[in-house]
PDB file of C-alpha atoms in Angstrom:
ATOM      1  CA  MET A   1      17.284  -7.947  -7.066  1.00 48.00           C
ATOM      2  CA  LYS A   2      15.751 -10.311  -4.527  1.00 44.00           C
ATOM      3  CA  ARG A   3      14.633  -8.863  -1.211  1.00 43.00           C
ATOM      4  CA  SER A   4      17.065  -9.424   1.650  1.00 41.00           C
ATOM      5  CA  THR A   5      16.275 -12.538   3.671  1.00 36.00           C
ATOM      6  CA  GLN A   6      16.854 -10.734   6.959  1.00 39.00           C
ATOM      7  CA  GLY A   7      13.610 -10.755   8.865  1.00 38.00           C
ATOM      8  CA  VAL A   8      11.831 -12.758   6.151  1.00 33.00           C
ATOM      9  CA  ALA A   9      11.279 -15.764   8.409  1.00 35.00           C
ATOM     10  CA  ALA A  10       9.698 -13.589  11.052  1.00 38.00           C
ATOM     11  CA  GLY A  11       7.487 -11.904   8.465  1.00 38.00           C
ATOM     12  CA  ILE A  12       6.307 -15.202   7.035  1.00 33.00           C
ATOM     13  CA  ALA A  13       5.649 -16.678  10.459  1.00 37.00           C
ATOM     14  CA  LEU A  14       3.658 -13.669  11.542  1.00 40.00           C
ATOM     15  CA  ALA A  15       1.666 -13.619   8.322  1.00 38.00           C
ATOM     16  CA  LEU A  16       0.765 -17.270   8.829  1.00 33.00           C
ATOM     17  CA  ALA A  17      -0.195 -16.574  12.415  1.00 41.00           C
ATOM     18  CA  ALA A  18      -2.321 -13.639  11.345  1.00 40.00           C
ATOM     19  CA  ALA A  19      -4.062 -15.796   8.777  1.00 35.00           C
ATOM     20  CA  ALA A  20      -4.729 -18.490  11.352  1.00 35.00           C
ATOM     21  CA  THR A  21      -6.150 -16.126  13.940  1.00 36.00           C
ATOM     22  CA  ALA A  22      -7.853 -13.856  11.396  1.00 33.00           C
ATOM     23  CA  THR A  23      -9.687 -11.637  13.881  1.00 30.00           C
ATOM     24  CA  THR A  24      -7.087 -11.255  16.609  1.00 30.00           C
ATOM     25  CA  LEU A  25      -3.741  -9.598  17.061  1.00 30.00           C
ATOM     26  CA  GLN A  26      -2.528 -12.172  19.579  1.00 32.00           C
ATOM     27  CA  VAL A  27       0.811 -13.365  18.232  1.00 31.00           C
ATOM     28  CA  ASP A  28       3.490 -15.523  19.828  1.00 31.00           C
ATOM     29  CA  LYS A  29       6.415 -13.222  20.661  1.00 31.00           C
ATOM     30  CA  ARG A  30       8.852 -16.005  19.788  1.00 30.00           C
ATOM     31  CA  LEU A  31       8.031 -15.416  16.124  1.00 32.00           C
ATOM     32  CA  TYR A  32      10.056 -12.223  16.381  1.00 32.00           C
ATOM     33  CA  GLN A  33      13.367 -13.548  17.601  1.00 32.00           C
ATOM     34  CA  SER A  34      15.093 -11.719  14.726  1.00 34.00           C
ATOM     35  CA  ALA A  35      13.154  -8.508  15.299  1.00 39.00           C
ATOM     36  CA  PRO A  36      12.735  -7.969  19.056  1.00 42.00           C
ATOM     37  CA  ALA A  37      11.918  -4.275  18.816  1.00 48.00           C
ATOM     38  CA  TYR A  38       9.004  -4.974  16.492  1.00 49.00           C
ATOM     39  CA  ALA A  39       7.899  -7.775  18.776  1.00 48.00           C
ATOM     40  CA  ASP A  40       7.692  -5.426  21.729  1.00 53.00           C
ATOM     41  CA  LYS A  41       5.539  -3.009  19.760  1.00 53.00           C
ATOM     42  CA  TYR A  42       3.308  -5.722  18.394  1.00 55.00           C
ATOM     43  CA  ILE A  43       2.663  -7.151  21.823  1.00 56.00           C
ATOM     44  CA  ALA A  44       1.950  -3.609  23.003  1.00 57.00           C
ATOM     45  CA  LEU A  45      -1.051  -3.595  20.666  1.00 60.00           C
ATOM     46  CA  ARG A  46      -2.677  -6.169  22.912  1.00 61.00           C
ATOM     47  CA  THR A  47      -3.612  -3.614  25.553  1.00 66.00           C
ATOM     48  CA  PRO A  48      -7.348  -3.365  26.314  1.00 72.00           C
ATOM     49  CA  ALA A  49      -7.636  -0.107  24.339  1.00 69.00           C
ATOM     50  CA  TYR A  50      -6.144  -1.682  21.245  1.00 69.00           C
ATOM     51  CA  THR A  51      -8.146  -4.869  21.617  1.00 72.00           C
ATOM     52  CA  ALA A  52     -11.347  -2.804  21.603  1.00 75.00           C
ATOM     53  CA  ALA A  53     -10.292  -0.470  18.796  1.00 77.00           C
ATOM     54  CA  LEU A  54      -8.867  -3.178  16.541  1.00 78.00           C
ATOM     55  CA  THR A  55     -11.753  -5.629  16.786  1.00 83.00           C
ATOM     56  CA  PRO A  56     -13.073  -6.241  13.249  1.00 87.00           C
ATOM     57  CA  ALA A  57     -16.504  -4.907  12.364  1.00 90.00           C
ATOM     58  CA  ALA A  58     -19.212  -7.126  10.921  1.00 92.00           C
ATOM     59  CA  ASP A  59     -17.922  -6.498   7.390  1.00 91.00           C
ATOM     60  CA  GLY A  60     -14.379  -7.519   8.345  1.00 90.00           C
ATOM     61  CA  ARG A  61     -12.904  -4.038   8.406  1.00 93.00           C
ATOM     62  CA  VAL A  62     -10.834  -2.620  11.246  1.00 90.00           C
ATOM     63  CA  LEU A  63     -11.193   1.150  11.537  1.00 91.00           C
ATOM     64  CA  SER A  64     -12.311   1.218   7.864  1.00 94.00           C
ATOM     65  CA  HIS A  65      -9.355  -0.880   6.624  1.00 95.00           C
ATOM     66  CA  LEU A  66      -9.917  -4.203   4.850  1.00 94.00           C
ATOM     67  CA  PRO A  67      -7.880  -7.281   5.861  1.00 91.00           C
ATOM     68  CA  TYR A  68      -4.857  -8.413   3.859  1.00 88.00           C
ATOM     69  CA  PRO A  69      -3.314 -10.977   6.209  1.00 63.00           C
ATOM     70  CA  THR A  70      -2.273 -13.958   4.098  1.00 51.00           C
ATOM     71  CA  THR A  71      -0.625 -12.882   0.855  1.00 51.00           C
ATOM     72  CA  VAL A  72       2.774 -12.122   2.378  1.00 48.00           C
ATOM     73  CA  ALA A  73       3.758 -15.713   3.140  1.00 48.00           C
ATOM     74  CA  ALA A  74       2.940 -16.961  -0.338  1.00 51.00           C
ATOM     75  CA  ALA A  75       4.796 -14.273  -2.246  1.00 64.00           C
ATOM     76  CA  ILE A  76       7.583 -12.818  -0.141  1.00 72.00           C
ATOM     77  CA  ASP A  77      10.375 -14.809  -1.785  1.00 76.00           C
ATOM     78  CA  ALA A  78       9.333 -13.546  -5.219  1.00 85.00           C
ATOM     79  CA  LEU A  79       9.659  -9.847  -4.400  1.00 89.00           C
ATOM     80  CA  VAL A  80      12.076  -7.812  -6.516  1.00 92.00           C
ATOM     81  CA  GLY A  81      13.493  -4.347  -5.965  1.00 94.00           C
ATOM     82  CA  ILE A  82      12.493  -1.338  -8.030  1.00 96.00           C
ATOM     83  CA  GLU A  83      15.503   0.024  -9.913  1.00 96.00           C
ATOM     84  CA  PRO A  84      17.314   2.747  -7.885  1.00 95.00           C
ATOM     85  CA  LEU A  85      16.593   5.388 -10.528  1.00 95.00           C
ATOM     86  CA  TYR A  86      12.883   5.036  -9.838  1.00 97.00           C
ATOM     87  CA  ARG A  87      12.777   4.938  -6.017  1.00 96.00           C
ATOM     88  CA  THR A  88      13.745   7.063  -3.042  1.00 95.00           C
ATOM     89  CA  LYS A  89      14.710   4.038  -0.911  1.00 94.00           C
ATOM     90  CA  GLN A  90      14.495   0.249  -1.095  1.00 92.00           C
ATOM     91  CA  CYS A  91      11.110  -0.537  -2.622  1.00 94.00           C
ATOM     92  CA  ASP A  92      10.102  -4.144  -3.371  1.00 93.00           C
ATOM     93  CA  MET A  93       7.108  -5.446  -5.317  1.00 94.00           C
ATOM     94  CA  LEU A  94       6.002  -8.627  -7.006  1.00 93.00           C
ATOM     95  CA  PRO A  95       7.658  -8.896 -10.441  1.00 94.00           C
ATOM     96  CA  VAL A  96       4.605  -8.057 -12.557  1.00 96.00           C
ATOM     97  CA  ALA A  97       3.886  -4.951 -10.483  1.00 96.00           C
ATOM     98  CA  ALA A  98       7.535  -3.896 -10.291  1.00 96.00           C
ATOM     99  CA  THR A  99       7.934  -4.174 -14.058  1.00 97.00           C
ATOM    100  CA  ALA A 100       4.771  -2.148 -14.638  1.00 98.00           C
ATOM    101  CA  ALA A 101       5.811   0.484 -12.086  1.00 98.00           C
ATOM    102  CA  GLU A 102       9.243   0.948 -13.666  1.00 98.00           C
ATOM    103  CA  LYS A 103       7.717   1.141 -17.137  1.00 98.00           C
ATOM    104  CA  MET A 104       5.212   3.732 -15.894  1.00 98.00           C
ATOM    105  CA  MET A 105       7.824   5.878 -14.155  1.00 98.00           C
ATOM    106  CA  ARG A 106      10.100   5.731 -17.191  1.00 97.00           C
ATOM    107  CA  ALA A 107       7.253   7.013 -19.382  1.00 97.00           C
ATOM    108  CA  ALA A 108       6.214   9.644 -16.854  1.00 98.00           C
ATOM    109  CA  ASN A 109       9.705  11.041 -16.468  1.00 97.00           C
ATOM    110  CA  ALA A 110      10.146  11.165 -20.240  1.00 97.00           C
ATOM    111  CA  ASP A 111       6.891  13.086 -20.599  1.00 97.00           C
ATOM    112  CA  LEU A 112       7.789  15.453 -17.753  1.00 96.00           C
ATOM    113  CA  ALA A 113      10.914  16.341 -19.737  1.00 90.00           C
ATOM    114  CA  GLY A 114      13.227  17.306 -16.914  1.00 86.00           C
ATOM    115  CA  THR A 115      10.703  19.431 -14.982  1.00 94.00           C
ATOM    116  CA  ALA A 116       9.991  16.818 -12.290  1.00 97.00           C
ATOM    117  CA  MET A 117      10.339  13.104 -11.637  1.00 97.00           C
ATOM    118  CA  LEU A 118       7.936  10.407 -10.472  1.00 98.00           C
ATOM    119  CA  LYS A 119       9.439   7.938  -7.992  1.00 98.00           C
ATOM    120  CA  ALA A 120       8.237   5.134  -5.742  1.00 98.00           C
ATOM    121  CA  GLN A 121       8.757   5.654  -2.020  1.00 97.00           C
ATOM    122  CA  SER A 122       7.073   2.784  -0.204  1.00 95.00           C
ATOM    123  CA  CYS A 123       6.127  -0.594  -1.670  1.00 94.00           C
ATOM    124  CA  PHE A 124       5.870  -3.984   0.049  1.00 92.00           C
ATOM    125  CA  ARG A 125       5.689  -3.913   3.845  1.00 88.00           C
ATOM    126  CA  SER A 126       5.925  -6.903   6.126  1.00 82.00           C
ATOM    127  CA  ILE A 127       3.631  -7.109   9.127  1.00 79.00           C
ATOM    128  CA  PRO A 128       6.473  -6.007  11.453  1.00 77.00           C
ATOM    129  CA  GLU A 129       7.200  -3.016   9.219  1.00 82.00           C
ATOM    130  CA  GLN A 130       3.532  -2.069   9.247  1.00 84.00           C
ATOM    131  CA  VAL A 131       3.548  -2.207  13.043  1.00 80.00           C
ATOM    132  CA  GLY A 132       6.313   0.373  13.088  1.00 78.00           C
ATOM    133  CA  ILE A 133       4.436   2.623  10.683  1.00 84.00           C
ATOM    134  CA  PHE A 134       1.065   2.231  12.367  1.00 83.00           C
ATOM    135  CA  CYS A 135       2.549   2.926  15.779  1.00 75.00           C
ATOM    136  CA  ASN A 136       4.503   5.805  14.235  1.00 71.00           C
ATOM    137  CA  THR A 137       7.580   4.532  16.059  1.00 62.00           C
ATOM    138  CA  ALA A 138       9.808   3.381  13.211  1.00 56.00           C
ATOM    139  CA  ARG A 139      12.285   6.199  13.804  1.00 53.00           C
ATOM    140  CA  ASN A 140      12.337   5.887  17.582  1.00 47.00           C
ATOM    141  CA  LEU A 141      13.001   2.287  18.557  1.00 47.00           C
ATOM    142  CA  PRO A 142      12.521   0.714  20.984  1.00 47.00           C
ATOM    143  CA  THR A 143      11.234   3.218  23.537  1.00 46.00           C
ATOM    144  CA  ALA A 144       8.368   4.864  21.670  1.00 51.00           C
ATOM    145  CA  LYS A 145       4.843   3.639  22.375  1.00 58.00           C
ATOM    146  CA  CYS A 146       1.807   3.153  20.173  1.00 67.00           C
ATOM    147  CA  LEU A 147      -0.655   6.022  20.379  1.00 68.00           C
ATOM    148  CA  ASP A 148      -4.399   6.408  19.732  1.00 77.00           C
ATOM    149  CA  PRO A 149      -5.252   3.668  17.177  1.00 81.00           C
ATOM    150  CA  VAL A 150      -8.452   5.376  16.009  1.00 84.00           C
ATOM    151  CA  LYS A 151      -6.648   8.586  15.128  1.00 83.00           C
ATOM    152  CA  ARG A 152      -3.693   6.740  13.645  1.00 84.00           C
ATOM    153  CA  ALA A 153      -5.940   4.611  11.416  1.00 88.00           C
ATOM    154  CA  GLN A 154      -7.077   7.760   9.612  1.00 87.00           C
ATOM    155  CA  VAL A 155      -3.692   7.902   7.890  1.00 88.00           C
ATOM    156  CA  SER A 156      -2.211   4.407   8.311  1.00 91.00           C
ATOM    157  CA  ALA A 157      -3.506   0.840   8.162  1.00 92.00           C
ATOM    158  CA  PRO A 158      -3.270  -1.432  11.205  1.00 87.00           C
ATOM    159  CA  PRO A 159      -0.925  -4.415  10.728  1.00 84.00           C
ATOM    160  CA  GLY A 160      -2.686  -7.118   8.728  1.00 86.00           C
ATOM    161  CA  TYR A 161      -4.938  -4.545   7.039  1.00 91.00           C
ATOM    162  CA  SER A 162      -2.586  -2.805   4.612  1.00 93.00           C
ATOM    163  CA  GLU A 163      -2.599  -3.165   0.816  1.00 95.00           C
ATOM    164  CA  HIS A 164       1.179  -2.838   1.012  1.00 93.00           C
ATOM    165  CA  ALA A 165       1.355  -6.387   2.412  1.00 89.00           C
ATOM    166  CA  THR A 166       0.226  -7.758  -0.957  1.00 91.00           C
ATOM    167  CA  GLY A 167       3.285  -6.761  -2.977  1.00 91.00           C
ATOM    168  CA  TYR A 168       1.078  -5.070  -5.586  1.00 95.00           C
ATOM    169  CA  THR A 169       0.871  -1.600  -4.039  1.00 97.00           C
ATOM    170  CA  ALA A 170       3.193   1.404  -4.009  1.00 98.00           C
ATOM    171  CA  ASP A 171       3.228   4.967  -2.740  1.00 98.00           C
ATOM    172  CA  PHE A 172       4.596   7.510  -5.217  1.00 98.00           C
ATOM    173  CA  VAL A 173       6.133  10.949  -4.721  1.00 98.00           C
ATOM    174  CA  ALA A 174       7.052  13.947  -6.842  1.00 97.00           C
ATOM    175  CA  CYS A 175      10.766  14.718  -7.009  1.00 97.00           C
ATOM    176  CA  GLY A 176      12.833  17.548  -8.329  1.00 95.00           C
ATOM    177  CA  VAL A 177      15.477  17.196 -11.029  1.00 91.00           C
ATOM    178  CA  GLY A 178      19.212  17.712 -10.866  1.00 83.00           C
ATOM    179  CA  ALA A 179      21.904  17.718  -8.199  1.00 80.00           C
ATOM    180  CA  GLY A 180      20.545  18.234  -4.710  1.00 83.00           C
ATOM    181  CA  ALA A 181      16.922  17.869  -5.837  1.00 88.00           C
ATOM    182  CA  ARG A 182      14.519  16.744  -3.161  1.00 93.00           C
ATOM    183  CA  CYS A 183      11.325  14.736  -3.176  1.00 95.00           C
ATOM    184  CA  GLY A 184       7.979  15.720  -1.772  1.00 94.00           C
ATOM    185  CA  GLY A 185       6.216  13.736   0.927  1.00 92.00           C
ATOM    186  CA  LEU A 186       3.161  11.501   0.985  1.00 93.00           C
ATOM    187  CA  THR A 187       0.660  14.341   1.136  1.00 93.00           C
ATOM    188  CA  GLN A 188      -2.545  15.233  -0.652  1.00 94.00           C
ATOM    189  CA  GLY A 189      -0.534  17.915  -2.434  1.00 93.00           C
ATOM    190  CA  PHE A 190       0.880  15.136  -4.618  1.00 97.00           C
ATOM    191  CA  ALA A 191      -2.352  15.242  -6.641  1.00 96.00           C
ATOM    192  CA  ALA A 192      -1.565  18.767  -7.809  1.00 96.00           C
ATOM    193  CA  SER A 193       2.068  18.053  -8.670  1.00 97.00           C
ATOM    194  CA  LYS A 194       3.123  17.372 -12.257  1.00 97.00           C
ATOM    195  CA  PRO A 195       3.865  13.679 -11.523  1.00 98.00           C
ATOM    196  CA  GLY A 196       0.571  13.362  -9.640  1.00 98.00           C
ATOM    197  CA  GLN A 197      -1.368  14.886 -12.513  1.00 98.00           C
ATOM    198  CA  TRP A 198       0.417  12.567 -14.942  1.00 98.00           C
ATOM    199  CA  MET A 199      -0.608   9.533 -12.894  1.00 98.00           C
ATOM    200  CA  LEU A 200      -4.244  10.597 -12.830  1.00 97.00           C
ATOM    201  CA  LEU A 201      -4.171  10.676 -16.618  1.00 97.00           C
ATOM    202  CA  HIS A 202      -1.976   7.690 -17.419  1.00 97.00           C
ATOM    203  CA  ALA A 203      -1.500   5.273 -14.485  1.00 98.00           C
ATOM    204  CA  ARG A 204      -4.333   3.022 -15.688  1.00 97.00           C
ATOM    205  CA  GLU A 205      -2.433   2.396 -18.918  1.00 96.00           C
ATOM    206  CA  TYR A 206       0.129   0.553 -16.797  1.00 97.00           C
ATOM    207  CA  GLY A 207      -2.384  -1.327 -14.649  1.00 97.00           C
ATOM    208  CA  PHE A 208      -2.451   0.971 -11.603  1.00 98.00           C
ATOM    209  CA  GLU A 209      -5.597   2.352  -9.999  1.00 98.00           C
ATOM    210  CA  LEU A 210      -6.085   4.809  -7.125  1.00 98.00           C
ATOM    211  CA  SER A 211      -7.149   2.838  -4.050  1.00 98.00           C
ATOM    212  CA  PHE A 212      -8.491   5.665  -1.881  1.00 97.00           C
ATOM    213  CA  PRO A 213      -9.975   8.486  -3.998  1.00 97.00           C
ATOM    214  CA  CYS A 214     -11.682  11.451  -2.394  1.00 96.00           C
ATOM    215  CA  ASP A 215     -15.400  10.771  -1.923  1.00 95.00           C
ATOM    216  CA  HIS A 216     -16.600  13.251   0.719  1.00 94.00           C
ATOM    217  CA  GLN A 217     -15.525  15.676   3.421  1.00 92.00           C
ATOM    218  CA  ASP A 218     -15.482  14.587   7.049  1.00 88.00           C
ATOM    219  CA  ASP A 219     -14.571  17.138   9.697  1.00 85.00           C
ATOM    220  CA  GLY A 220     -12.537  19.122   7.208  1.00 85.00           C
ATOM    221  CA  ARG A 221     -10.622  16.204   5.695  1.00 87.00           C
ATOM    222  CA  CYS A 222     -11.205  14.454   2.403  1.00 93.00           C
ATOM    223  CA  VAL A 223     -12.194  10.815   2.903  1.00 94.00           C
ATOM    224  CA  SER A 224     -12.621   7.893   0.536  1.00 96.00           C
ATOM    225  CA  LYS A 225     -15.841   5.904   0.309  1.00 95.00           C
ATOM    226  CA  GLN A 226     -14.120   3.133   2.273  1.00 95.00           C
ATOM    227  CA  GLY A 227     -13.603   5.558   5.158  1.00 93.00           C
ATOM    228  CA  VAL A 228      -9.841   5.816   4.713  1.00 93.00           C
ATOM    229  CA  SER A 229      -8.343   9.258   4.177  1.00 94.00           C
ATOM    230  CA  TYR A 230      -7.865  10.368   0.569  1.00 96.00           C
ATOM    231  CA  GLU A 231      -4.425   9.155  -0.559  1.00 97.00           C
ATOM    232  CA  PRO A 232      -3.534  10.404  -4.050  1.00 97.00           C
ATOM    233  CA  TRP A 233      -0.080   8.819  -3.716  1.00 98.00           C
ATOM    234  CA  HIS A 234      -1.321   5.243  -3.033  1.00 98.00           C
ATOM    235  CA  TRP A 235      -1.852   3.074  -6.136  1.00 98.00           C
ATOM    236  CA  ARG A 236      -2.446  -0.669  -6.484  1.00 98.00           C
ATOM    237  CA  TRP A 237      -1.584  -2.753  -9.511  1.00 98.00           C
ATOM    238  CA  VAL A 238      -4.404  -4.910 -10.949  1.00 97.00           C
ATOM    239  CA  GLY A 239      -3.216  -5.188 -14.552  1.00 97.00           C
ATOM    240  CA  CYS A 240      -4.190  -3.009 -17.471  1.00 94.00           C
ATOM    241  CA  SER A 241      -6.414  -5.794 -18.778  1.00 93.00           C
ATOM    242  CA  ALA A 242      -7.999  -8.844 -17.201  1.00 93.00           C
ATOM    243  CA  VAL A 243      -5.795 -11.106 -19.327  1.00 92.00           C
ATOM    244  CA  ALA A 244      -2.493  -9.415 -18.428  1.00 92.00           C
ATOM    245  CA  PRO A 245      -0.058 -11.837 -16.753  1.00 93.00           C
ATOM    246  CA  GLY A 246      -0.639 -11.761 -13.003  1.00 94.00           C
ATOM    247  CA  ALA A 247      -3.779  -9.630 -13.249  1.00 96.00           C
ATOM    248  CA  ALA A 248      -6.198 -12.388 -12.240  1.00 94.00           C
ATOM    249  CA  GLN A 249      -4.396 -13.014  -8.950  1.00 93.00           C
ATOM    250  CA  ALA A 250      -4.107  -9.323  -8.138  1.00 95.00           C
ATOM    251  CA  ARG A 251      -7.764  -8.711  -8.916  1.00 96.00           C
ATOM    252  CA  GLN A 252      -8.786 -11.630  -6.739  1.00 94.00           C
ATOM    253  CA  ILE A 253      -6.835 -10.213  -3.793  1.00 94.00           C
ATOM    254  CA  PHE A 254      -8.456  -6.802  -4.186  1.00 96.00           C
ATOM    255  CA  ALA A 255     -11.884  -8.099  -5.265  1.00 96.00           C
ATOM    256  CA  ASP A 256     -13.719  -7.038  -2.100  1.00 96.00           C
ATOM    257  CA  ALA A 257     -12.200  -3.559  -2.110  1.00 97.00           C
ATOM    258  CA  ARG A 258     -12.806  -3.058  -5.816  1.00 97.00           C
ATOM    259  CA  ARG A 259     -16.426  -4.236  -5.610  1.00 96.00           C
ATOM    260  CA  ARG A 260     -17.428  -2.265  -2.522  1.00 96.00           C
ATOM    261  CA  PHE A 261     -15.185   0.765  -2.811  1.00 96.00           C
ATOM    262  CA  PRO A 262     -14.229   1.304  -6.475  1.00 96.00           C
ATOM    263  CA  ALA A 263     -10.969   3.010  -7.338  1.00 97.00           C
ATOM    264  CA  ASN A 264     -11.013   6.327  -9.172  1.00 97.00           C
ATOM    265  CA  PRO A 265      -9.253   6.402 -11.573  1.00 96.00           C
ATOM    266  CA  GLY A 266     -10.119   2.733 -11.751  1.00 96.00           C
ATOM    267  CA  ILE A 267      -9.880  -0.136 -14.212  1.00 96.00           C
ATOM    268  CA  ASP A 268     -13.055  -1.984 -15.124  1.00 87.00           C
ATOM    269  CA  ASP A 269     -13.041  -5.792 -15.276  1.00 82.00           C
ATOM    270  CA  ALA A 270     -15.789  -6.081 -17.857  1.00 65.00           C
ATOM    271  CA  ALA A 271     -15.071  -6.263 -21.580  1.00 46.00           C
ATOM    272  CA  VAL A 272     -17.905  -3.779 -22.129  1.00 42.00           C
ATOM    273  CA  PRO A 273     -18.254  -1.551 -19.036  1.00 45.00           C
ATOM    274  CA  ALA A 274     -21.715  -0.572 -17.886  1.00 46.00           C
ATOM    275  CA  ALA A 275     -22.824   3.013 -18.385  1.00 50.00           C
ATOM    276  CA  GLY A 276     -21.097   5.270 -15.872  1.00 50.00           C
ATOM    277  CA  ALA A 277     -18.589   2.594 -14.833  1.00 51.00           C
ATOM    278  CA  ALA A 278     -14.824   2.856 -15.000  1.00 58.00           C
ATOM    279  CA  THR A 279     -13.556   2.200 -18.489  1.00 60.00           C
ATOM    280  CA  ALA A 280     -10.926  -0.227 -19.666  1.00 60.00           C
ATOM    281  CA  PRO A 281      -7.816   1.833 -20.467  1.00 71.00           C
ATOM    282  CA  THR A 282      -5.697   1.554 -23.570  1.00 77.00           C
ATOM    283  CA  CYS A 283      -2.702  -0.431 -22.348  1.00 85.00           C
ATOM    284  CA  ALA A 284       0.712   1.130 -22.829  1.00 84.00           C
ATOM    285  CA  LYS A 285       2.893  -0.637 -25.377  1.00 76.00           C
ATOM    286  CA  ASP A 286       6.433  -1.806 -24.695  1.00 64.00           C
TER     287      ASP A 286
END
């Protein structure tokens, strides 16, 4: 189903503004007439502390996160919802990614044979939605305030710097089976769960690669090469092969991330991967 149009205009307008300003979070509050609570929080980011913390580095990153400011406006009307069976709440992606995600979860849950289920929990996020998540205020509107951006960026991307804004990315969780079954959270424990283990083995067959694999330890926490915390639940779709429909566009969007900070498990672009490089997976058949 198509994503609800409520708030779409505000999301598009903000995405365009973000693209135009590129290195600033200064946004006209009038763009948020349909989402005043988000507007208040977004404007709150313009305090001196946030201006200093969220100033892009020489390589374009903000607190280790790469920019993804422009893809929302071009694609938001094309988003489709993941089927309810395969999600914990409304979860929208671009059609090629949504189809691949559903196909992957269907295969995973068949293989898991009633012992656990793989489901999507968080997919596309508009800039306003990312503000709420980054400020950690989504459940306490409108009085809650944004906290330390440096600490928050360890586990959440600043608005305009999240892969979720592309429509190609989803967070997955492990769920129980049967009446009253619950789902786990977005924690590093997902990697050890049956659905998490299945994804490590098979997600590439459906075009998904792990954006932020563990690379090293930093003050007791596992961190990716990019500098973002290890997120075994966070997978981006780039197509199982370079010629898969939609793969070229997805790979272009993630080109900088994939070149500088390779996914693991990752999908190689080359027909014949170099020694030691990620391999091209065998694509799952319909």
